[in-house]
Amino acid sequence: MKKLVASLMLAAACSVAPLTASAQNWPERPITMIVPFSAGGPTDTVARLVAEAMGRDLGQQVIVENVGGAGGTVGAGRVAAAEADGYTLLLHHIGMATSATLYRKLSYDPLGSFEYVGLVTEVPMTIIAKPDFPAEDLQGLIAYVKENADDVTYANAGIGAASHLCGMLFMSEIDTQLTTVPYQGTGPAMTDLLGGQVDFMCDQTTNTTSQIQAGAVKAYAVTSAERLDQLPDLPTTAEGGLGSMQFGIWHGIYAPKGTDAAIVDRLSQSLQLALKDQNVIDRFASLATTAEPQENATPAALKAKVESEIARWKPLIEAAGVYAD
Ligand code: ASP
């Protein structure tokens, strides 16, 4: 009896959308999750953790494919144009919202080309520099960068990337333009930073925490409201006087517009389970981030986030006057 009640409750919670023919046997083969940045970077790290846990629940592998380029817009465009059969997903971050204003032309519409599965995690950013960069703290970094603006190089993952947004805010805060070096993701940018080929960058804790803890890079500030337990010595940007630089890099999962509602519901449940997976929780904690609560791992919450974040960043991007074609 208990079992029956439990399964009825589960059915009631799950059967939001009726099953169509295409949804009935789904998933019959592996699902591709596109990450619009390089392998080995912060978004890739989040995606691989979640994809593994979702795959276990769905009974099919969720394979991460890295499609970098143009600040995440190439990979997002690929998913928007993919068949809406539940076998192609996108894991993207805040760039889904900022690109809507940063790009004069996009091959997709953040508010019209996707079904929303749910929010995954919100990751703080850290300002870091190559190991021998001649600045010991945030004030030292600002002073050095202003004095040597023609020589200092800033790594980012293209217009629309989180590292681009963070750099844009930093340059505007210190009223200085810098030479940026674009990569397809901050995974390869980190390799160059460690090797001293580029001077500094702003990157998610999912890519920087272990490097900072090991003292492999210099670290100056974190964009969270409070200091992080994992990096207790790192001041917040607000503590350092960079008030506008308080934000997190939220991540969401999307499917092409027209994907069966029952499949989207099933994906959302699977995401919710993945975010309760102990391995995911522990790894997120070690990377100084946390899983979104269950109510945010839903289509409605992600849609609302994309809408509100487009509205939040539009005036700031317009004020900075940064656009890509
Ligand atoms: N998160 C991107 C990556 O995974 C980089 C960025 O957004 O700056 O490489």
PDB file of C-alpha atoms in Angstrom, residues 62 222 242:
ATOM      1  CA  VAL A  62      24.562  12.457 -21.270  1.00  0.00           C
ATOM      2  CA  VAL A 222      35.750  37.534  -5.290  1.00  0.00           C
ATOM      3  CA  LEU A 242      34.330  47.832  -6.615  1.00  0.00           C
TER       4      LEU A 242
END
